[in-house]
Amino acid sequence: MIKVKSLCKVFGAKIAVNNVSFSVERGEVLGFLGPNGAGKSTTMRMITGYYPPTSGSVEVGGFDILENPIEAKRLIGYLPENAPGYADMTVHGFLSFAAELRGLHGDARKRAIHGAVEMCFLENVLFQSIDTLSKGYKHRTCLAQSLIHDPEVLIMDEPTDGLDPNQKHEVRNLIRRMSPNKAIIFSTHILEEVEETCSRAIIIDRGTIVANGTPAELKARSEWAGAVYLQLSAIGSAPVLESLGQLSGVIRTELLSEANGRLEVRAIPDKKNPNVNLTRAIYELSSQQHWQLDQIHTEVGRLDEVFRSITLPDTVKAH
Amino acid sequence: MNAWNNIKAIMKRELGGYFTSPIAYVFLIIFLLLTGFFTFTIGNFFERGEASLVSFFTWHPWLYLFLVPAVGMRLWSEERRLGTMELLLTMPLTTWQAIVGKFLASWLFLALALALTFPVWITVNIMGAPDNGIILAGYVGSLFLAGAYLAISCMTSALTRNQVISFILSVVICLFLILAGYTPVTDLLMRISNPVVVDVIASFSVMTHFEGFQRGVIDLRDFVFFTSVIGFALFTTGVIIRSQRAG
Ligand SMILES: Nc1ncnc2c1ncn2[C@@H]1O[C@H](COP(=O)(O)OP(=O)(O)OP(=O)(O)O)[C@@H](O)[C@H]1O
Ligand SMILES: [Mg+2]
């Protein structure tokens, strides 16, 4: 549904988006991650036809956004960053205006407005003017606008920004519910959101894609992915760390805590020389050595750690 | 058909925007008070002892100089300030339709203001027997004059998110369009350059082209002048909006 090829955007001397390519099919939910100023919003603005790309192309549903902008835009529902809205309009007036521009009239329009209002829980504020809404309601109003024509392509710039935890949860549910027959892209700074709703995630840093994969694949890039956590009793840390460190497939060990004869350690796997059954090897080691093992488990990677390790060094270098 | 529906939707929203805020009512009252003031006191309407609206229309270029930019200044700057421009321009409509819709809505509003001056017309008809053809021509000319100023305000409002700057810029441009053909200025120019140059400069002035309408002469060239000012200013608005997004 969405095909982005070698997209670049330059503002004066600043390269905001640099050679970004990806595609999203129907049924996919793509999460867009990246530090502030990475170029997420700029990329979305190019996909929705707001900014013309400096170079590269965007195709939505087979229509090039520059050559057939109207046809492409018809397929898209867009929630811009900061959820803008006309201050002097009521929520109902605003949605009605959006529906009209989407070519909905008469009964179809009424139904569309009703549906969007229900999905975004706006019944209570329907006739309130937008400039008197709270931030979250304003956000939901703009979200309703993006859903009003049941678009095939949904592009949302930080859809859960400013929402309360219940509403965040509702929006995630909404995204999951809609995902089977839409192509969805959304950006976020909340990493759990990506794990929960996305079929794929892209991390973008200073305009370039630095990672692209399923949330599980990304997590596997974490240094901790596959690390083995152990909790032991009645033993000192030195012999444990030493024998763990000598095990093949372990690159280094970490002492997490040592108190009251209780020990927590973590063995970090060597990615270059992996041991497929590291956990079992460590378990066997512990029974050989007659360690008193209280807990053992394999850790999955953490997305925030991957995010930081991918984007942090660059940010530090830049300053 | 589709284009017209889009334009209509934009117009409806824009007009609704005028009337849900007090702006519209304040504007209408000020406009009517000022036209009355200029016509009846400064314009010596009664002392002239003739049944015509000359003293009414003469002041329109000056009156509009401040009132029309006040109506037009928010057209695009407000969209930029609120960020709704991003929403509007990612809807399935062309920038053209948005520009034309906004322009027509404000023009219609100005037409309403102008129409509300009908008591002046009634007064002059009660007091004497004016040539209503001339008066109609005057109204048509006045409407086009307002349209030209409005298109210029539309253009300046696309330049900035600040309504005050947008207002000042369009007043300056409109003032230039007045002065280029304002008799005291042309007299002055006549003394320092030759008549051909002065004529060329004056032909860019709204004064020169509004004059015919006031006398009841409907000249195609005057129409062409006002429509090309409108066309040019709206076209430039489109160029400005496009170039801002190009980065
Ligand atoms: N209209 C513009 N003119 C000049 N520079 C711009 C413009 N829009 C964006 N930029 C620059 O482009 C870069 C990318 O901005 P963008 O808004 O896409 O970041 P982002 O990833 O959405 O960040 P955030 O997480 O803060 O929303 C930034 O350095 C920003 O300053
Ligand atoms: Mg952003």
XYZ file of C-alpha atoms and ligand atoms in Angstrom:
598
model
C 0.000 0.000 0.000
C 2.755 2.448 0.917
C 6.032 2.431 -0.965
C 8.722 4.876 0.018
C 11.839 4.970 -2.158
C 15.077 6.820 -1.384
C 13.244 9.669 0.252
C 15.311 12.764 1.078
C 14.341 16.105 2.520
C 16.715 19.019 2.882
C 15.871 22.238 4.740
C 18.491 24.806 3.819
C 21.737 23.222 4.916
C 20.066 20.624 7.114
C 19.384 17.128 5.853
C 16.253 16.158 7.769
C 15.576 12.867 5.989
C 18.297 11.010 4.178
C 17.635 8.184 1.731
C 14.778 6.489 3.557
C 13.149 3.498 1.854
C 10.549 1.071 3.152
C 7.164 -0.309 2.295
C 4.072 -1.158 4.266
C 1.441 -3.631 3.127
C -2.175 -3.961 4.139
C -2.405 -5.687 7.507
C 0.897 -4.312 8.700
C 1.418 -1.827 11.498
C 4.701 -0.005 11.218
C 6.074 1.723 14.289
C 8.283 4.709 13.715
C 10.866 5.282 16.405
C 13.678 7.730 16.784
C 15.036 10.461 19.012
C 13.674 14.010 18.835
C 14.516 15.647 15.546
C 15.279 12.334 13.858
C 12.992 13.078 10.922
C 9.899 11.019 11.766
C 7.419 13.831 11.309
C 9.163 15.069 8.195
C 8.968 11.604 6.630
C 5.272 11.380 7.462
C 4.657 14.816 6.027
C 6.213 13.689 2.780
C 4.136 10.514 2.679
C 0.936 12.488 3.206
C 1.889 15.000 0.541
C 2.354 17.986 2.820
C 6.061 18.414 2.116
C 7.279 17.687 -1.384
C 10.386 15.468 -1.129
C 13.728 16.940 -2.153
C 14.305 13.638 -3.939
C 12.878 10.156 -3.927
C 9.303 9.011 -4.331
C 6.248 8.024 -2.345
C 3.530 5.771 -3.675
C 0.257 5.232 -1.826
C -2.097 2.556 -3.134
C -0.292 2.695 -6.474
C -0.624 6.486 -6.805
C 2.463 8.659 -6.776
C 1.950 11.425 -4.232
C 3.391 14.057 -6.561
C 1.757 12.924 -9.789
C -1.662 11.914 -8.479
C -1.872 13.712 -5.166
C -5.667 13.779 -4.949
C -6.105 10.050 -5.562
C -3.338 9.221 -3.099
C -4.642 11.600 -0.421
C -8.104 10.109 -0.702
C -6.732 6.816 0.618
C -4.928 8.382 3.549
C -6.152 9.304 6.987
C -3.636 11.545 8.716
C -3.182 12.642 12.300
C -0.528 15.371 12.243
C 1.827 15.988 15.150
C 0.218 18.131 17.897
C -3.250 17.340 16.526
C -4.223 20.700 15.050
C -7.860 21.804 14.852
C -9.814 24.931 13.994
C -10.101 26.765 17.299
C -13.428 28.428 16.538
C -15.282 25.280 15.443
C -17.186 22.793 17.530
C -16.070 19.177 17.473
C -19.126 18.297 15.435
C -18.591 21.163 12.998
C -14.974 20.164 12.551
C -15.760 16.510 11.876
C -18.523 17.534 9.534
C -16.090 19.738 7.623
C -13.574 16.897 7.385
C -16.282 14.514 6.172
C -17.355 16.993 3.535
C -13.822 17.337 2.211
C -13.671 13.547 2.120
C -16.635 13.600 -0.221
C -19.169 12.282 2.286
C -22.662 13.755 2.112
C -26.092 13.275 3.598
C -26.626 10.047 5.486
C -23.163 8.717 4.747
C -21.734 11.785 6.430
C -23.943 11.403 9.491
C -22.942 7.770 9.846
C -19.268 8.580 9.379
C -19.350 11.284 12.032
C -21.258 9.043 14.404
C -18.786 6.207 13.913
C -15.739 8.396 14.446
C -17.266 10.011 17.521
C -17.942 6.614 19.009
C -14.484 5.245 18.264
C -12.786 8.232 19.863
C -15.240 8.707 22.765
C -16.218 12.260 21.912
C -19.943 12.174 22.755
C -19.504 14.468 25.769
C -17.789 17.279 23.929
C -19.556 17.105 20.598
C -20.822 20.690 20.694
C -17.940 22.224 22.586
C -15.628 24.513 20.659
C -12.193 23.092 19.986
C -10.193 25.828 21.716
C -11.890 25.001 25.015
C -11.080 21.273 24.842
C -8.456 19.678 27.046
C -5.319 18.492 25.285
C -6.398 14.858 25.233
C -9.840 15.639 23.835
C -8.314 17.884 21.211
C -6.065 15.021 20.266
C -8.972 12.610 20.053
C -10.907 15.056 17.894
C -8.095 15.170 15.400
C -7.782 11.397 15.565
C -11.506 11.109 14.797
C -10.963 13.335 11.793
C -8.321 10.947 10.456
C -10.634 7.941 10.783
C -13.801 9.513 9.461
C -13.631 8.069 5.944
C -12.396 4.657 7.069
C -9.103 5.109 5.189
C -7.058 2.253 3.811
C -3.867 3.952 4.865
C -3.554 5.471 8.290
C -0.666 7.719 9.237
C -0.486 8.946 12.789
C 2.186 11.148 14.278
C 2.329 10.303 17.991
C -1.303 9.192 18.312
C -1.121 8.592 22.066
C 0.629 11.840 22.944
C -1.259 13.642 25.701
C -3.779 10.867 26.317
C -4.498 9.438 29.746
C -3.505 5.790 30.381
C -7.012 4.512 29.658
C -7.193 6.368 26.405
C -3.698 5.255 25.443
C -4.899 1.737 25.960
C -8.020 2.393 23.884
C -6.020 3.867 21.034
C -3.687 0.873 21.006
C -6.689 -1.420 20.928
C -8.163 0.636 18.136
C -4.967 0.337 16.115
C -4.853 -3.411 16.667
C -8.515 -3.764 15.746
C -8.157 -1.792 12.550
C -4.871 -3.341 11.502
C -6.110 -6.381 9.493
C -7.475 -4.318 6.620
C -5.372 -1.189 6.726
C -1.772 -0.208 6.269
C -0.814 1.773 9.348
C 2.221 3.859 10.206
C 2.537 5.571 13.539
C 5.341 7.251 15.390
C 5.822 7.109 19.117
C 8.283 7.596 21.917
C 6.658 4.871 23.989
C 8.484 1.654 23.294
C 5.952 -0.678 24.929
C 3.478 0.621 22.399
C 5.629 -0.731 19.623
C 5.934 -4.150 21.257
C 2.223 -4.234 21.856
C 0.825 -3.111 18.511
C 3.414 -3.128 15.745
C 4.145 -5.903 13.315
C 7.304 -4.067 12.352
C 9.355 -1.167 13.648
C 11.790 1.219 12.086
C 14.263 3.203 14.102
C 15.360 6.372 12.429
C 18.206 8.525 13.621
C 19.315 11.837 12.151
C 17.380 11.187 8.995
C 18.563 7.640 8.284
C 17.028 4.275 9.040
C 19.270 2.522 11.549
C 17.103 -0.515 12.266
C 14.165 -2.188 10.586
C 12.523 -5.394 11.762
C 9.847 -7.003 13.900
C 9.879 -5.956 17.558
C 11.263 -9.419 18.395
C 14.074 -9.081 15.870
C 14.964 -5.685 17.227
C 14.973 -6.951 20.762
C 17.292 -9.762 19.715
C 19.819 -7.086 18.781
C 20.039 -6.168 22.410
C 23.242 -7.100 24.191
C 21.081 -8.695 26.858
C 19.016 -10.774 24.482
C 19.690 -14.386 25.476
C 21.516 -13.386 28.644
C 21.115 -15.830 31.524
C 20.074 -14.539 34.903
C 20.975 -16.557 37.995
C 20.105 -16.246 41.636
C 22.187 -18.273 44.053
C 22.416 -18.744 47.809
C 25.214 -19.471 50.238
C 28.156 -18.760 47.998
C 30.616 -15.952 47.302
C 30.620 -14.136 43.985
C 34.243 -14.739 42.937
C 34.119 -18.493 42.090
C 30.735 -18.154 40.361
C 31.807 -15.303 38.133
C 35.042 -17.067 37.317
C 33.528 -20.366 36.235
C 30.726 -18.643 34.301
C 33.259 -16.495 32.497
C 35.194 -19.559 31.365
C 32.143 -21.133 29.795
C 32.169 -21.121 26.025
C 29.608 -18.692 24.565
C 29.800 -16.270 27.474
C 31.490 -12.987 26.651
C 31.336 -11.463 30.110
C 29.496 -11.640 33.392
C 27.796 -9.039 35.513
C 27.330 -9.025 39.249
C 23.919 -7.559 39.893
C 23.786 -7.823 43.677
C 25.361 -9.606 46.576
C 23.787 -9.395 50.017
C 23.026 -11.736 52.919
C 24.681 -14.620 51.143
C 22.383 -14.180 48.191
C 23.841 -13.543 44.781
C 22.410 -12.246 41.515
C 24.521 -12.549 38.382
C 23.984 -12.286 34.688
C 25.957 -14.042 31.948
C 26.026 -12.052 28.712
C 26.180 -14.221 25.594
C 28.909 -13.849 23.005
C 27.069 -12.961 19.791
C 30.056 -13.826 17.608
C 30.485 -17.270 19.107
C 27.001 -18.191 20.271
C 26.123 -21.160 22.391
C 22.614 -22.237 21.407
C 21.946 -23.808 24.739
C 23.605 -21.390 27.034
C 20.958 -21.672 29.720
C 21.221 -25.451 29.843
C 25.020 -25.277 29.894
C 24.881 -22.917 32.853
C 22.354 -25.094 34.621
C 24.563 -28.116 34.182
C 27.548 -26.147 35.419
C 25.687 -25.186 38.541
C 24.703 -28.752 39.393
C 28.274 -29.960 38.767
C 29.553 -27.311 41.149
C 26.736 -28.009 43.640
C 25.639 -24.379 43.641
C 22.437 -23.690 45.468
C 20.359 -22.379 42.572
C 17.227 -20.376 43.458
C 16.329 -18.954 40.087
C 17.506 -19.151 36.487
C 15.997 -17.662 33.371
C 16.876 -16.441 29.893
C 16.322 -12.771 29.277
C 14.724 -11.375 26.146
C 16.235 -8.124 24.996
C 14.752 -4.833 25.964
C 13.676 -2.435 23.259
C 14.680 0.665 25.185
C 18.164 -0.729 25.571
C 18.365 -1.457 21.830
C 17.013 2.003 21.094
C 19.617 3.601 23.298
C 22.513 1.547 22.031
C 21.593 2.305 18.416
C 20.872 5.997 18.717
C 22.857 7.177 21.715
C 26.448 6.964 20.438
C 25.493 9.073 17.440
C 23.741 11.675 19.509
C 26.723 11.917 21.803
C 29.068 12.278 18.867
C 26.928 15.037 17.394
C 27.312 17.258 20.433
C -18.268 19.136 -9.604
C -15.911 17.707 -7.045
C -13.857 20.870 -7.161
C -16.943 22.952 -6.518
C -17.946 20.783 -3.552
C -14.518 21.293 -2.037
C -14.666 25.035 -2.613
C -18.125 25.128 -1.068
C -16.959 23.206 2.000
C -14.075 25.641 2.503
C -16.367 28.644 2.018
C -18.878 27.332 4.479
C -16.237 26.773 7.124
C -14.654 30.149 6.553
C -17.934 32.064 6.690
C -18.956 30.099 9.767
C -15.653 31.183 11.294
C -16.547 34.847 10.795
C -19.938 34.573 12.386
C -19.143 32.356 15.364
C -16.704 34.974 16.605
C -17.592 38.596 17.283
C -15.260 39.679 14.456
C -18.033 39.719 11.880
C -20.404 41.861 13.907
C -17.706 44.269 15.030
C -16.543 44.608 11.473
C -20.016 45.204 10.062
C -20.801 47.852 12.651
C -17.511 49.670 12.154
C -17.898 49.495 8.405
C -21.414 50.932 8.482
C -20.529 53.652 10.979
C -17.503 54.717 8.974
C -19.297 54.746 5.630
C -22.015 56.856 7.235
C -19.503 59.188 8.814
C -17.490 59.689 5.634
C -20.544 60.083 3.418
C -22.609 62.422 5.528
C -20.054 64.572 7.300
C -16.742 64.651 5.452
C -18.344 63.947 2.098
C -20.854 66.818 2.456
C -23.642 64.543 1.215
C -26.409 67.037 2.023
C -24.575 70.209 1.100
C -23.900 68.908 -2.390
C -27.573 69.261 -3.155
C -27.444 66.518 -5.773
C -29.082 63.111 -5.821
C -26.045 60.829 -6.198
C -23.788 58.621 -4.143
C -20.536 60.273 -5.245
C -19.728 61.302 -1.688
C -20.391 57.705 -0.616
C -18.185 55.901 -3.129
C -15.302 58.418 -3.135
C -14.231 57.236 0.269
C -14.282 53.521 -0.422
C -10.644 53.155 -1.544
C -9.565 54.743 1.766
C -12.063 52.957 3.918
C -11.184 49.574 2.463
C -7.510 50.328 2.930
C -7.854 49.353 6.603
C -11.028 47.343 6.731
C -10.324 44.808 3.999
C -6.881 43.765 5.302
C -8.564 43.342 8.684
C -10.848 40.767 7.103
C -8.170 39.081 5.022
C -5.232 39.005 7.441
C -6.303 35.825 9.178
C -7.060 33.754 6.070
C -3.767 31.875 5.902
C -1.789 33.152 8.866
C -4.341 31.608 11.188
C -4.021 28.255 9.393
C -0.289 28.393 9.851
C -0.472 29.448 13.466
C -2.897 26.682 14.389
C -1.130 24.091 12.248
C -4.392 23.309 10.475
C -2.697 24.108 7.194
C -1.102 20.668 7.380
C -4.511 19.133 7.853
C -6.115 21.144 5.084
C -3.423 20.518 2.502
C -3.285 16.778 3.124
C -7.007 16.513 2.402
C -7.949 15.414 -1.103
C -8.254 18.903 -2.513
C -5.926 21.123 -4.484
C -4.259 24.185 -3.011
C -6.229 26.122 -5.618
C -9.555 25.035 -4.318
C -8.533 26.030 -0.813
C -7.297 29.455 -1.929
C -10.358 30.184 -4.043
C -12.751 28.935 -1.374
C -11.204 31.137 1.281
C -11.123 34.127 -1.017
C -14.733 33.734 -2.123
C -15.951 33.356 1.451
C -14.326 36.601 2.526
C -15.459 38.360 -0.614
C -18.988 37.273 0.062
C -18.665 38.656 3.556
C -17.492 42.003 2.184
C -20.369 41.930 -0.306
C -22.729 41.496 2.621
C -21.184 44.491 4.361
C -21.591 46.509 1.194
C -25.181 45.372 0.760
C -25.962 46.529 4.287
C -25.295 50.111 3.208
C -28.670 50.054 1.428
C -30.144 52.747 3.747
C -27.822 55.237 2.055
C -29.290 54.237 -1.276
C -32.829 54.531 0.077
C -32.061 57.965 1.513
C -30.808 59.288 -1.769
C -33.843 57.889 -3.575
C -36.218 59.537 -1.122
C -34.465 62.867 -1.386
C -34.317 63.033 -5.139
C -34.226 61.062 -8.350
C -30.703 59.676 -8.741
C -29.542 57.662 -11.730
C -29.737 54.206 -10.227
C -27.671 52.782 -13.079
C -24.728 54.898 -11.987
C -25.252 53.801 -8.403
C -25.293 50.145 -9.422
C -22.063 50.649 -11.377
C -20.604 52.253 -8.278
C -21.547 49.228 -6.176
C -20.064 46.820 -8.721
C -16.860 48.849 -8.837
C -16.699 48.973 -5.071
C -17.104 45.208 -4.843
C -14.246 44.660 -7.273
C -12.121 47.174 -5.437
C -12.711 45.233 -2.223
C -11.909 41.999 -4.073
C -8.565 43.368 -5.253
C -7.573 44.464 -1.751
C -8.773 41.177 -0.349
C -6.695 39.120 -2.777
C -3.653 41.149 -1.732
C -4.398 40.529 1.958
C -4.786 36.862 1.149
C -1.317 36.907 -0.380
C 0.316 38.705 2.557
C -1.412 36.435 5.054
C 0.201 33.435 3.363
C 3.591 34.998 4.003
C 3.501 34.947 7.786
C 1.881 33.335 10.777
C 1.636 36.752 12.393
C -1.633 38.503 11.594
C -0.301 41.947 12.502
C 2.547 41.688 10.014
C 0.149 40.365 7.438
C -2.166 43.351 8.050
C 0.591 45.946 7.808
C 2.066 44.449 4.638
C -1.244 44.437 2.857
C -2.077 47.998 3.955
C 1.255 49.133 2.530
C 0.666 47.393 -0.802
C -2.903 48.668 -1.057
C -1.772 52.167 -0.142
C 0.695 52.029 -2.979
C -2.097 51.008 -5.358
C -4.091 54.029 -4.219
C -1.308 56.588 -4.260
C -0.087 55.681 -7.741
C -3.237 57.275 -9.111
C -4.183 59.703 -6.346
C -4.448 63.187 -7.852
C -2.112 65.013 -5.424
C 0.528 62.356 -6.086
C 0.099 62.315 -9.865
C 0.295 66.126 -9.893
C 3.551 65.919 -8.015
C 4.906 63.253 -10.362
C 3.876 65.322 -13.353
C 6.236 68.068 -12.213
C 9.273 65.805 -11.970
C 8.756 63.445 -14.930
C 6.900 63.279 -18.212
C 3.169 62.532 -18.696
C 3.715 59.124 -20.285
C 5.518 57.798 -17.229
C 2.873 59.235 -14.942
C 0.137 57.616 -17.016
C 1.829 54.236 -16.877
C 2.227 54.477 -13.115
C -1.339 55.670 -12.682
C -2.666 52.788 -14.765
C -1.594 50.486 -11.926
C -3.705 52.376 -9.480
C -7.089 51.314 -8.193
C -8.083 54.990 -8.174
C -7.807 55.283 -11.935
C -9.914 52.179 -12.486
C -12.458 52.815 -9.780
C -13.154 56.285 -11.109
C -15.017 55.071 -14.200
C -17.383 52.935 -12.132
C -18.246 55.946 -9.989
C -19.268 57.898 -13.051
C -21.379 54.972 -14.220
C -19.003 54.031 -17.002
C -18.404 50.300 -17.088
C -15.218 49.855 -19.054
C -13.893 46.402 -19.909
C -10.358 47.582 -19.155
C -11.322 48.382 -15.590
C -12.765 44.905 -15.163
C -9.656 43.394 -16.652
C -7.546 45.435 -14.238
C -9.382 44.326 -11.111
C -9.681 40.696 -12.145
C -6.006 40.560 -13.029
C -5.017 42.018 -9.665
C -7.182 39.360 -8.011
C -5.839 36.614 -10.265
C -2.243 37.651 -9.817
C -2.484 37.968 -6.037
C -4.204 34.604 -5.663
C -1.708 32.956 -7.967
C 1.129 34.400 -5.877
C -0.614 33.075 -2.759
C -0.403 29.601 -4.292
C 3.264 30.057 -5.117
C 4.013 31.245 -1.579
C 2.185 28.331 0.018
C 3.964 25.855 -2.219
C 7.409 27.345 -1.704
C 7.050 27.325 2.078
C 6.595 23.592 2.050
C 9.447 23.001 -0.359
C 11.974 23.910 2.395
N 9.940 23.333 8.096
C 11.180 23.080 8.529
N 12.185 23.930 8.284
C 13.430 23.673 8.695
N 13.787 22.590 9.372
C 12.857 21.685 9.670
C 11.492 21.880 9.264
N 10.770 20.823 9.681
C 11.634 20.019 10.317
N 12.886 20.520 10.316
C 14.089 19.891 10.904
O 14.145 18.568 10.467
C 14.604 17.701 11.490
C 13.622 16.566 11.674
O 12.454 17.067 12.278
P 11.175 16.161 12.572
O 10.092 17.079 13.019
O 10.911 15.308 11.414
O 11.684 15.303 13.801
P 10.897 14.174 14.604
O 11.614 12.907 14.380
O 9.463 14.212 14.277
O 11.141 14.664 16.089
P 10.164 14.593 17.373
O 10.357 13.286 17.996
O 10.698 15.696 18.229
O 8.778 14.854 16.890
C 14.760 18.574 12.730
O 16.127 18.854 12.880
C 13.990 19.816 12.420
O 14.600 20.931 13.015
Mg 7.756 14.591 15.261
